[in-house]
CSV table of C-alpha atoms and ligand atoms in Angstrom, one decimal:
chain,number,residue,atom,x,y,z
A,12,UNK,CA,6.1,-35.6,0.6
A,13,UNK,CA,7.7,-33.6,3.7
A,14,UNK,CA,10.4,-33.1,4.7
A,15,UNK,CA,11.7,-34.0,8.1
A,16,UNK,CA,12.5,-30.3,8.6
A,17,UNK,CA,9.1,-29.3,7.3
A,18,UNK,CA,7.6,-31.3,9.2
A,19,UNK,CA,9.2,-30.6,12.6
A,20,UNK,CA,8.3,-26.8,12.0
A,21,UNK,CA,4.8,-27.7,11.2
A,22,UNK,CA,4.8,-29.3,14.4
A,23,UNK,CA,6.3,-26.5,16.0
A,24,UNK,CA,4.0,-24.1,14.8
A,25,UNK,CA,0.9,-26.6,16.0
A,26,UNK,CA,2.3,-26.6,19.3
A,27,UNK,CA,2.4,-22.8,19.1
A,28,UNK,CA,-0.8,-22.3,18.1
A,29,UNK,CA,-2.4,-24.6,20.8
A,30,UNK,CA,-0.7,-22.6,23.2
A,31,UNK,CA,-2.2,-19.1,21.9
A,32,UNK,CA,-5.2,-20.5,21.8
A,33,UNK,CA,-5.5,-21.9,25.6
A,34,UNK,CA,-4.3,-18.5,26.8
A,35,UNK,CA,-6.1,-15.1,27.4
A,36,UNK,CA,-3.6,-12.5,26.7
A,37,UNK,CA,-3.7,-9.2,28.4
A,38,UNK,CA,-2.2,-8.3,24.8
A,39,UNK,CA,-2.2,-8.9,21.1
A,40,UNK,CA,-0.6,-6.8,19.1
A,41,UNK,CA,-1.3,-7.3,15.1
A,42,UNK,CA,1.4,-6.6,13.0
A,43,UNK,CA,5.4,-6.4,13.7
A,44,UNK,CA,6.6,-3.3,12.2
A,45,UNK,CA,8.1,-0.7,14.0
A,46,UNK,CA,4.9,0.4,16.0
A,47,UNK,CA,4.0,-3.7,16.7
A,48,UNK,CA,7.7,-4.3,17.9
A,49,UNK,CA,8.4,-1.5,19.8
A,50,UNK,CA,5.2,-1.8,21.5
A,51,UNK,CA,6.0,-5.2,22.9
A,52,UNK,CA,9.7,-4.2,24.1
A,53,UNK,CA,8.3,-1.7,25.9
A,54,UNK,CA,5.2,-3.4,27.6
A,55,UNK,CA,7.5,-6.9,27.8
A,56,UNK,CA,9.0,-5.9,31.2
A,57,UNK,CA,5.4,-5.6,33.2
A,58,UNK,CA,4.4,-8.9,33.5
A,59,UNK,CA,2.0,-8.7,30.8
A,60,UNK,CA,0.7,-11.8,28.5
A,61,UNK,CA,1.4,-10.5,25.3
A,62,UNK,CA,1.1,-12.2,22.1
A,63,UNK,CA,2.7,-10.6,18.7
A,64,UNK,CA,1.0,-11.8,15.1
A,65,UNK,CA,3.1,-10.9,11.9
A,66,UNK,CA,2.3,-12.2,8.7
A,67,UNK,CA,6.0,-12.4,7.7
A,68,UNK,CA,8.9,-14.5,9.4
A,69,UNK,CA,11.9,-11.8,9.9
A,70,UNK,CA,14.3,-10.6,8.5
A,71,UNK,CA,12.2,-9.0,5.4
A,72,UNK,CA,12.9,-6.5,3.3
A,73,UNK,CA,10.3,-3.6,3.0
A,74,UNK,CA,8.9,-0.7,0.8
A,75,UNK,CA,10.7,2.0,2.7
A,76,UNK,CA,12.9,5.4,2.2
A,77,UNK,CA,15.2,4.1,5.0
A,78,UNK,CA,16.0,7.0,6.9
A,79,UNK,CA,15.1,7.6,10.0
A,80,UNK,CA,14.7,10.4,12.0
A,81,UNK,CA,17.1,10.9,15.1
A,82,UNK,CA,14.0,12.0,17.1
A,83,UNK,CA,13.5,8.8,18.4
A,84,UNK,CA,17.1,8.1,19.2
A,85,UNK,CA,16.7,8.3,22.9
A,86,UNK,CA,13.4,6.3,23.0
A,87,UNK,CA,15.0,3.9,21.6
A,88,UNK,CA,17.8,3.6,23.6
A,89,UNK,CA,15.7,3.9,26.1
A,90,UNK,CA,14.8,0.3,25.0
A,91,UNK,CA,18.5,-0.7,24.7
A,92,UNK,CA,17.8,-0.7,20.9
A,93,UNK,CA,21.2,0.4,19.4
A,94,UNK,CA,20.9,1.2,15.4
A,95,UNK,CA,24.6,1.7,15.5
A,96,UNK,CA,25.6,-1.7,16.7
A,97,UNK,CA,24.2,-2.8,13.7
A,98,UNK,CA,25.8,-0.4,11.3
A,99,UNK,CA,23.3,2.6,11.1
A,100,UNK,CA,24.6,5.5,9.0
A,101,UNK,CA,24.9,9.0,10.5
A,102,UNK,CA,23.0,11.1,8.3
A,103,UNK,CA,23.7,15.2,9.0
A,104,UNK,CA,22.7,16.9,5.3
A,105,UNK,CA,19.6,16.9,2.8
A,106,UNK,CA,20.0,17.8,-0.5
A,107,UNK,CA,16.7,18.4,-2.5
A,108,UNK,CA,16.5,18.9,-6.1
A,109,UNK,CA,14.0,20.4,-8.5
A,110,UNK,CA,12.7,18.5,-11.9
A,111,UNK,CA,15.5,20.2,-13.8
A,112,UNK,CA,18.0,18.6,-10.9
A,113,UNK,CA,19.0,21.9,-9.5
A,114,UNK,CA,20.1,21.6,-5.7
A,115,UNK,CA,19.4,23.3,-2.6
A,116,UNK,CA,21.8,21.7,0.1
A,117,UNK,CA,20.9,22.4,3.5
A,118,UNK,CA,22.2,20.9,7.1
A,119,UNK,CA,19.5,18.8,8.8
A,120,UNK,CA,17.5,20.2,12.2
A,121,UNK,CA,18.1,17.2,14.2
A,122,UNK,CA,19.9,14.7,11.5
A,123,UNK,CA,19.0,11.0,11.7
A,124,UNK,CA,20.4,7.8,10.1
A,125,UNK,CA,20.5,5.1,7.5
A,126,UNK,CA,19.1,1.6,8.5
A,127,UNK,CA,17.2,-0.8,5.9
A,128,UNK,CA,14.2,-2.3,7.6
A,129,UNK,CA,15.8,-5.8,7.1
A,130,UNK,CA,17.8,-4.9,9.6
A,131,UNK,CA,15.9,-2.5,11.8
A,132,UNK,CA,12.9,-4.6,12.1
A,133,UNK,CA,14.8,-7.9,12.6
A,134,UNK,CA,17.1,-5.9,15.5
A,135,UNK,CA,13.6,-5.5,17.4
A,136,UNK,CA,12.6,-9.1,16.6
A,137,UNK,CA,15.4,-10.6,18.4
A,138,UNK,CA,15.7,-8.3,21.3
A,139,UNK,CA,12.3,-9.6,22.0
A,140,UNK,CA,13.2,-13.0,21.9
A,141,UNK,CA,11.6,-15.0,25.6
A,142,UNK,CA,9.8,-11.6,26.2
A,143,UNK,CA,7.0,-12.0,24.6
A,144,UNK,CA,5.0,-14.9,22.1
A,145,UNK,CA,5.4,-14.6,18.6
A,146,UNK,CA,2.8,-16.3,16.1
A,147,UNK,CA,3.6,-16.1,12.6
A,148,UNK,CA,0.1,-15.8,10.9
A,149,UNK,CA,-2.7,-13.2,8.8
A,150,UNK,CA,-5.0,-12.3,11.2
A,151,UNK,CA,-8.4,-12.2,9.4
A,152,UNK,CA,-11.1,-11.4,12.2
A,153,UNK,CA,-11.4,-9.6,15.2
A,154,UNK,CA,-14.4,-8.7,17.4
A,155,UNK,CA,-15.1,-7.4,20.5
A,156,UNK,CA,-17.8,-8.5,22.4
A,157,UNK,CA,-19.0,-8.6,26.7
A,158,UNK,CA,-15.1,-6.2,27.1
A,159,UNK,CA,-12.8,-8.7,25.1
A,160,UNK,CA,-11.7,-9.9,22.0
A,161,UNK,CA,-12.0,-12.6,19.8
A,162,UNK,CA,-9.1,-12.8,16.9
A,163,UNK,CA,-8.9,-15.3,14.4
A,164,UNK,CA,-6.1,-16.3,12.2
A,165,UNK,CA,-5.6,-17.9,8.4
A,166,UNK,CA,-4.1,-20.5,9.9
A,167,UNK,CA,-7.0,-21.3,12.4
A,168,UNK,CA,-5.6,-19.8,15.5
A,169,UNK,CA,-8.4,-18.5,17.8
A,170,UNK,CA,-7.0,-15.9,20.7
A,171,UNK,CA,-9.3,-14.5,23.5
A,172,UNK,CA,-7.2,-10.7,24.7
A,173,UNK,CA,-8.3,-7.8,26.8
A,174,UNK,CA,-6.6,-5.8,24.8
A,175,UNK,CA,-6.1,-5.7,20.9
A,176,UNK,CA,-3.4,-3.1,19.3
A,177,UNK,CA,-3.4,-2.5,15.6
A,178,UNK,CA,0.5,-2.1,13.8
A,179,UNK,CA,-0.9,-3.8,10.8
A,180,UNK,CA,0.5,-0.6,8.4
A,181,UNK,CA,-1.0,1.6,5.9
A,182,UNK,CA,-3.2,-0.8,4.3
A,183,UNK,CA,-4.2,-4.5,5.2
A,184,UNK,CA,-6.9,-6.6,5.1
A,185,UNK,CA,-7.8,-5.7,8.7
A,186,UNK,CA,-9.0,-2.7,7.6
A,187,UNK,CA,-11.5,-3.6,4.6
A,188,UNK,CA,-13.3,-6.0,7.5
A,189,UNK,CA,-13.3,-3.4,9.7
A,190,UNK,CA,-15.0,-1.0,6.8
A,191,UNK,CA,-12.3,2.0,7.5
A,192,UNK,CA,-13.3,5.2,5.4
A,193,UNK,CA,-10.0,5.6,3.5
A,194,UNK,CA,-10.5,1.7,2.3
A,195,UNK,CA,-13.4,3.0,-0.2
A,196,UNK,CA,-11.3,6.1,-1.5
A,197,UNK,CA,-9.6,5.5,-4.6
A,198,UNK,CA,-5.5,6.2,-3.9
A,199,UNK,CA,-3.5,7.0,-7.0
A,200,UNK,CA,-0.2,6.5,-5.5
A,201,UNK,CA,2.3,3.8,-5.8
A,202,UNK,CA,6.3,3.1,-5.1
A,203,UNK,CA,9.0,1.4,-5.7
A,204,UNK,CA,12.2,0.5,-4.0
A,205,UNK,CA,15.5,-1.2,-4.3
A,206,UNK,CA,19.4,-1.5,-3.0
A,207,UNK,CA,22.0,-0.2,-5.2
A,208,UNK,CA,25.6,-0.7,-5.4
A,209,UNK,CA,26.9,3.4,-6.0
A,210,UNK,CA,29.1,6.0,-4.6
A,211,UNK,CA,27.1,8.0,-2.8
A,212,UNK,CA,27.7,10.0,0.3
A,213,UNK,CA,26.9,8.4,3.8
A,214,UNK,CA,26.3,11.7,5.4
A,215,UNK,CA,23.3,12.5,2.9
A,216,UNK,CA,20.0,11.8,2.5
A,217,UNK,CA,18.8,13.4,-1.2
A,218,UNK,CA,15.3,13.5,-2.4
A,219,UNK,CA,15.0,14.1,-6.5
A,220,UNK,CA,11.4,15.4,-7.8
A,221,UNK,CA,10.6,14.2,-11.4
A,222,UNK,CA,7.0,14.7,-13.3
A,223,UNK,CA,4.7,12.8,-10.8
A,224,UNK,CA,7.1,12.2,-8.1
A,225,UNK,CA,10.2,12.1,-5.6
A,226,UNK,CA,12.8,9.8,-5.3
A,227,UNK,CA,14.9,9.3,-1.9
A,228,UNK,CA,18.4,7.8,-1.9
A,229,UNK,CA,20.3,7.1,0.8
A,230,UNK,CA,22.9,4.8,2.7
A,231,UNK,CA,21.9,1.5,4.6
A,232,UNK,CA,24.1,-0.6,6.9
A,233,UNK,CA,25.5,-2.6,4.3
A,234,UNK,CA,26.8,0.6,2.6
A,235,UNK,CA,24.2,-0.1,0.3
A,236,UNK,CA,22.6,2.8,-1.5
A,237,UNK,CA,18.8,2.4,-1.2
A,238,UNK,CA,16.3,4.0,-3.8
A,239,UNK,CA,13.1,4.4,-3.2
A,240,UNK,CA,10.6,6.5,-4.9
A,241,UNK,CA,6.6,7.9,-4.8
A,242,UNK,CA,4.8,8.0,-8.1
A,243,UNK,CA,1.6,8.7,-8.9
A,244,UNK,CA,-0.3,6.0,-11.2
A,245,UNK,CA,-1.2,8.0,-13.9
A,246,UNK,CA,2.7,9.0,-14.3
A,247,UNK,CA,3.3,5.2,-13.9
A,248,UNK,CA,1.1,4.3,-16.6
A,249,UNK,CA,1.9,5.8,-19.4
A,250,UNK,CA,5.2,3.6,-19.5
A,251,UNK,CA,5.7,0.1,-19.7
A,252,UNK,CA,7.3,-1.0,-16.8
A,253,UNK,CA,9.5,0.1,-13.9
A,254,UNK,CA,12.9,-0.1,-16.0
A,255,UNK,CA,11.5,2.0,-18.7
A,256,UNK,CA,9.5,4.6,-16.1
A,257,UNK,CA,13.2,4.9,-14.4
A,258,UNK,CA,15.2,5.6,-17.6
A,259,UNK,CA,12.5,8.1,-18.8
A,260,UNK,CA,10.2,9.9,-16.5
A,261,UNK,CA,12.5,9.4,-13.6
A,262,UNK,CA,15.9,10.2,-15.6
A,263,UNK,CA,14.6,14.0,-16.8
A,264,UNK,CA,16.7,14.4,-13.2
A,265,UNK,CA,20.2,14.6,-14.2
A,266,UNK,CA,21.0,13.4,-10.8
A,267,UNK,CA,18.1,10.4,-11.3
A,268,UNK,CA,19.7,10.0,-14.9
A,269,UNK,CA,23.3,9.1,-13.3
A,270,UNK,CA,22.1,7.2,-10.9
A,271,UNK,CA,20.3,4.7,-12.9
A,272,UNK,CA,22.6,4.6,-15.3
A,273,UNK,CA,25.6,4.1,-13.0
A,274,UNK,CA,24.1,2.4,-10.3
A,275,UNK,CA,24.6,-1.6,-9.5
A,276,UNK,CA,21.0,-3.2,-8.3
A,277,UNK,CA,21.7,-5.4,-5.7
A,278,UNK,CA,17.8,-6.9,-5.5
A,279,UNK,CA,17.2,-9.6,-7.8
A,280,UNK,CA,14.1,-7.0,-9.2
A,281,UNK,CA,12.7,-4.2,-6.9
A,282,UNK,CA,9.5,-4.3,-4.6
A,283,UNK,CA,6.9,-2.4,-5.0
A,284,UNK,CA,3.2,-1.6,-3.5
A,285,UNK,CA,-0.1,0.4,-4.6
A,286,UNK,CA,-2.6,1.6,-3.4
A,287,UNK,CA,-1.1,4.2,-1.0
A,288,UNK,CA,-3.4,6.1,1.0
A,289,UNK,CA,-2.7,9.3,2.5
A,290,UNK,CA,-6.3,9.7,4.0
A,291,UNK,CA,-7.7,10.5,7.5
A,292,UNK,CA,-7.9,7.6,9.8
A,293,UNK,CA,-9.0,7.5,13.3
A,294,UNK,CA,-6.6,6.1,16.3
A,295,UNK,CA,-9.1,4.1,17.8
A,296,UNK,CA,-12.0,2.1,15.9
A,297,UNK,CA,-13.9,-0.5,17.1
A,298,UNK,CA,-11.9,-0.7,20.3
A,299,UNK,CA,-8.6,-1.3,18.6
A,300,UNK,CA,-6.3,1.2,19.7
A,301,UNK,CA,-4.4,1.8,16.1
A,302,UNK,CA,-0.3,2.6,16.1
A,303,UNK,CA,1.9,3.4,13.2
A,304,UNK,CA,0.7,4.1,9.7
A,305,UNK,CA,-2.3,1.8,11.2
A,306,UNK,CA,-3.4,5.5,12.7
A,307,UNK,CA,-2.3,7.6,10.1
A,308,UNK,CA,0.9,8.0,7.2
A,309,UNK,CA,2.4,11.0,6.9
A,310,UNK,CA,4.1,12.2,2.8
A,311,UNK,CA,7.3,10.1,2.9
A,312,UNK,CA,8.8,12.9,1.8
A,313,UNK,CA,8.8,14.5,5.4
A,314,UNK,CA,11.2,11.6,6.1
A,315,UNK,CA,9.7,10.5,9.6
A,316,UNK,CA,7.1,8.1,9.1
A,317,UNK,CA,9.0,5.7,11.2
A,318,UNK,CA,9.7,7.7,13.9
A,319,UNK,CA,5.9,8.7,14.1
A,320,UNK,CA,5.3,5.1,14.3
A,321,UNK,CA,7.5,4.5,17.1
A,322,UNK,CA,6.5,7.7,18.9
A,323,UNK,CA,2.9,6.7,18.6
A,324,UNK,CA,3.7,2.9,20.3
A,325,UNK,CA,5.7,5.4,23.0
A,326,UNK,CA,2.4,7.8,23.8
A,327,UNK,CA,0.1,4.2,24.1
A,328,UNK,CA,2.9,2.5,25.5
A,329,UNK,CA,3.2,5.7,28.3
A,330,UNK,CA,-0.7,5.8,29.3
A,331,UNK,CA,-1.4,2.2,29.1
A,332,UNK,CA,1.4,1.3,31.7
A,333,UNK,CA,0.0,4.5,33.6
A,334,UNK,CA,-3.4,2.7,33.8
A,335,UNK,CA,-2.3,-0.5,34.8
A,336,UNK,CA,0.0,0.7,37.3
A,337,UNK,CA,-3.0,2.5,38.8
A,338,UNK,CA,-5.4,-0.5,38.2
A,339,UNK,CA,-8.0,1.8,36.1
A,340,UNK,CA,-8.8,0.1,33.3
A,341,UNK,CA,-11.7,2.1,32.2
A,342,UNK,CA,-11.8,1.4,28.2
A,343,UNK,CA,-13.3,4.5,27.3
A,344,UNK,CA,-11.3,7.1,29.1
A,345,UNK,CA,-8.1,5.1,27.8
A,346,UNK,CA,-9.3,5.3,24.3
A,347,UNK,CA,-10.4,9.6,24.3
A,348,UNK,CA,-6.8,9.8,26.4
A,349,UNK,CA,-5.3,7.8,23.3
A,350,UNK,CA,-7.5,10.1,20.7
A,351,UNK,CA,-6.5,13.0,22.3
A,352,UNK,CA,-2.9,12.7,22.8
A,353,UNK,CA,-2.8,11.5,19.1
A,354,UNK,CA,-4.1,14.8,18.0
A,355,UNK,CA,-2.2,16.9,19.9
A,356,UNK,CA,1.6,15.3,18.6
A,357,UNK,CA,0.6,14.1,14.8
A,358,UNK,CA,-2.6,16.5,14.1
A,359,UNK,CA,-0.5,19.3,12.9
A,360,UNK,CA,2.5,16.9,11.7
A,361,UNK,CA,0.1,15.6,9.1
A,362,UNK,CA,-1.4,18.7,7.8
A,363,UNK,CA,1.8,20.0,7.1
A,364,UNK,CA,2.9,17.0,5.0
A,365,UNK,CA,-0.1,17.3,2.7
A,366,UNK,CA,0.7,20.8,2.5
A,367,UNK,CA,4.2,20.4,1.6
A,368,UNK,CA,3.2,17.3,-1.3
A,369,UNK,CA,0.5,19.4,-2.7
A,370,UNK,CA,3.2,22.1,-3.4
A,371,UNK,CA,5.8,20.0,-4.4
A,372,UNK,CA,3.7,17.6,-6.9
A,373,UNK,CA,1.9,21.0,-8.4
A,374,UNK,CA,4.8,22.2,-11.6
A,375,UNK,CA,3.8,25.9,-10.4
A,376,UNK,CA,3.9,26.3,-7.1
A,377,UNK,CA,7.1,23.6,-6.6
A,378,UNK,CA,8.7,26.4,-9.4
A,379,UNK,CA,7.7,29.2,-6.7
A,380,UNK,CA,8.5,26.8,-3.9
A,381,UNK,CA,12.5,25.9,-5.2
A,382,UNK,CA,12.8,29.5,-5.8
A,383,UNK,CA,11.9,30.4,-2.6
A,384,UNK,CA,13.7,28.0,-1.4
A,385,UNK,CA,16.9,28.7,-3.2
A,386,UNK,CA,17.0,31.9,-2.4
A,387,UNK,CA,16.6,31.7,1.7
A,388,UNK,CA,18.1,28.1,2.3
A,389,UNK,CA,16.9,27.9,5.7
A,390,UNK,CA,13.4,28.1,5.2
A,391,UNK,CA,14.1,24.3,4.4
A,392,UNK,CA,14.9,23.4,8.1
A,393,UNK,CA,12.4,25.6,8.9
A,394,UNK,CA,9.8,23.3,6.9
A,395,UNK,CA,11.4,20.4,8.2
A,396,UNK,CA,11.2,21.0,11.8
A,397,UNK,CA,7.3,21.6,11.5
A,398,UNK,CA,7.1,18.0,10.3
A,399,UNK,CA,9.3,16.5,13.3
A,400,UNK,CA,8.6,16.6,16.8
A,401,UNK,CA,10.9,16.9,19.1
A,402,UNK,CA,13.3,14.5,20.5
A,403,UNK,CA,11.9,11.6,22.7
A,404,UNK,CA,12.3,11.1,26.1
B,24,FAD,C1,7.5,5.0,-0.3
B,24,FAD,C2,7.7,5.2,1.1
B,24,FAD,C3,8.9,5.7,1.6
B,24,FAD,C4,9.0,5.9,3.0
B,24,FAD,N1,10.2,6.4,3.5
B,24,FAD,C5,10.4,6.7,4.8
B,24,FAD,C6,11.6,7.2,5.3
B,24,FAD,O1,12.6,7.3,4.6
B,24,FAD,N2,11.6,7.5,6.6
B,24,FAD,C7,10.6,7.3,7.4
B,24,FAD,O2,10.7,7.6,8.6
B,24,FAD,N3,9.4,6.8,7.0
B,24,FAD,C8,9.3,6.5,5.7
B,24,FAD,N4,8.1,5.9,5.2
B,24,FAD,C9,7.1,5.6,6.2
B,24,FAD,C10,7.4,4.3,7.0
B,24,FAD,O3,7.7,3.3,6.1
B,24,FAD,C11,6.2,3.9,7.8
B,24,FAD,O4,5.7,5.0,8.5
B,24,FAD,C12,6.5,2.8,8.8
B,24,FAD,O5,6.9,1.6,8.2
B,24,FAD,C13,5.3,2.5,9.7
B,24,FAD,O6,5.6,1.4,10.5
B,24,FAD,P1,4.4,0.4,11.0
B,24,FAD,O7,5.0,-0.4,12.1
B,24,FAD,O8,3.3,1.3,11.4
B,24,FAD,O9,4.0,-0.4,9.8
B,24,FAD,P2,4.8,-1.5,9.0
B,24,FAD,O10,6.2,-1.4,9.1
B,24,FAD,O11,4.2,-1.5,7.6
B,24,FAD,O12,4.3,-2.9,9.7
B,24,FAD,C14,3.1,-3.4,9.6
B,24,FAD,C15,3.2,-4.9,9.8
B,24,FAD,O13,1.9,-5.5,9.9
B,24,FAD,C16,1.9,-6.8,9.3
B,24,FAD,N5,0.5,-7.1,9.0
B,24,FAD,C17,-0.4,-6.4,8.2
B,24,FAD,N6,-1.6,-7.0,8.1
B,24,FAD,C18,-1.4,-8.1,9.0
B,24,FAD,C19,-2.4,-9.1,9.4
B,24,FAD,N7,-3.6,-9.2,8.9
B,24,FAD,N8,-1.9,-10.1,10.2
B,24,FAD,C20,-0.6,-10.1,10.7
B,24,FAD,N9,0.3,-9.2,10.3
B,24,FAD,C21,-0.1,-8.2,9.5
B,24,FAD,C22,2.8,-6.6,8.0
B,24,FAD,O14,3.3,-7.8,7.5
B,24,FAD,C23,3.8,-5.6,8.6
B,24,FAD,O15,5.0,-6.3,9.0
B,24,FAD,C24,7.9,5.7,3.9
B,24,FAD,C25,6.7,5.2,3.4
B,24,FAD,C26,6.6,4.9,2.0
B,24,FAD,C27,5.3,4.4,1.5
């Protein structure tokens, strides 16, 4: 039996989905990430229909190193999206280490900040509140057919849009129905993340290699330390569990060692994902214009996955106003603008990610890389900056 509570949100969420699904929106965005949100803040104030469709209610927590890249800081603001009114750390310094745990300390470029998606995400969520509709639900088809869209939810919700954006992430079903390439290639990389109670430095953001991966730590809001590592499934495998891959694989890292050893988990057991694809993917397909990790994901170890996200929701955001302010909606030029502009600021971004993982995961040239490295410490800011853009306007 239900209960009263239940059942008034059932009935809540009825009403909700009649609504979506007597409306033609000018705008549904699929997925409320950083891309999804940050979309709809922006395109909110234009007297636009849009409707938002997350899986998950907010706040969540999410697989995520947590640091983010003060190149978006003045987009954001730009939105009157403060991460320090919610207790962002200021990060300023990177310290990398090599397998054996010896450290190369360097100042970071630009610097950025500590935030847990928790509380970044859920910040967005509730500056959006009256601006736009929200429909908590899996989408599972879309088509487009005579220049609109048909979208269909789990939970029965049928929504009729001009325009369809994709911020569904790095993986989701959307993409096996829409038969994307990098859905057929195997992907051999998983991770793991969870909050720790330790004394660490808010000012840092450290990444630790081990054999078959890198581990991030770094401060959140709640002066929590996250940790959050890449691994490859074939390191994975060999050991049990994530408690035993930690304490051996991961703890060859003196610094890994004391932190796993010394270090309070705060999560009732950490989250993980697979299936982590690093693969090509195009910015538009089938007429969706794709945001985010939806478009592509750049090697977390570059640290601004996030704020490619949120730039990406900036450039669409930027020429989809620009066309409706100049009343020419022509679909095709929009997209090859789109394509185009996506090139130009990520092409380069993403090459050099893969680059830097292919050195960094190979024992040889990571040796010849740390050495370098150690030797002429700012060739690391050097790398860095190629993986940033520039701050946004
Ligand atoms: C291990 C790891 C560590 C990382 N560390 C960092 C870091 O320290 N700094 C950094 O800048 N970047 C980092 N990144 C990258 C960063 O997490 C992503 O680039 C960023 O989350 C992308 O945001 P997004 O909005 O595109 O996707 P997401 O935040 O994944 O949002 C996608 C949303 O779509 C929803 N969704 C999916 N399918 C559907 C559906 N069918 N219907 C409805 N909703 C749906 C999901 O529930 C989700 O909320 C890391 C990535 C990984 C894998």
């Amino acid at each position: 039996m239900k209960s009263r509570s239940t059942l008034g949100r059932d009935f809540l969420l009825a009403l909700i989905r009649v609504m979506v699904n007597q409306a033609k929106w000018d705008i549904v965005i699929i997925g409320g990430g950083l891309a999804g949100l940050t979309t709809a803040l922006r395109l909110a104030t234009n007297n636009l229909k849009i409707c938002l469709i997350e899986k998950n209610e907010y706040p969540h927590h999410k697989v995520c190193g947590e640091y983010v890249s003060n190149e978006i800081l003045p987009y954001l603001n730009s939105l009157k999206i403060d991460p320090f009114s919610v207790g962002a750390k200021q990060i300023s310094k990177f310290q990398l280490t090599d397998l054996k745990g010896i450290p190369i300390n360097v100042k970071l470029p630009l610097g950025g900040f500590g935030l847990s998606r928790y509380a970044f995400d859920n910040l967005l969520f509730k500056s959006l509140q009256n601006k736009i509709e929200f429909l908590f639900d899996t989408v599972e088809q879309v088509s487009f057919q005579n220049n609109h869209f048909d979208i269909t939810t789990k939970g029965k919700a049928n929504l009729k849009a001009s325009f369809v954006i994709g911020a569904f992430g790095k993986r989701s079903n959307i993409d096996s129905f829409l038969n994307r390439k990098f859905m057929s290639q195997r992907s051999p990389w998983l991770a793991v993340k969870a909050h720790y109670d330790y004394d660490f430095p808010e000012d840092t953001v450290a990444l630790h290699t081990f054999k078959g991966g890198y581990c991030g730590l770094s401060k959140t809001e709640t002066n929590a330390v996250n940790a959050c590592y890449l691994a490859t499934f074939k390191s994975f495998k060999e050991h049990k569990n994530i408690e035993t891959f930690q304490n051996t694989a991961l703890s060859k890292n003196p610094y890994l060692k004391s932190f796993f050893e010394e270090a309070n988990p705060i999560f009732e057991k950490p989250l993980s994902i697979s299936q982590i694809s690093f693969q090509r993917k195009k910015p538009v397909e089938n007429h969706i214009f794709m945001i985010g990790d939806s478009a592509g994901l750049i090697h977390p170890l570059c640290g601004n996955g996030m704020a490619m996200a949120i730039r990406s929701s900036q450039i669409f955001s930027d020429l989809f106003l620009d066309a409706f302010k100049n009343n020419d909606f022509d679909r095709n030029k929009l997209e090859l603008k789109y394509t185009i502009h996506w090139q130009q600021e990520f092409g380069d971004r993403l090459k050099t990610g893969r680059f830097i993982q292919r050195i960094i995961m190979n024992p040889s040239t990571a040796k010849i890389g740390f050495t370098a490295a150690s030797l002429v410490p700012a060739l690391v800011p050097k790398i860095i900056e190629k993986t940033h853009g520039s701050p946004s306007k």
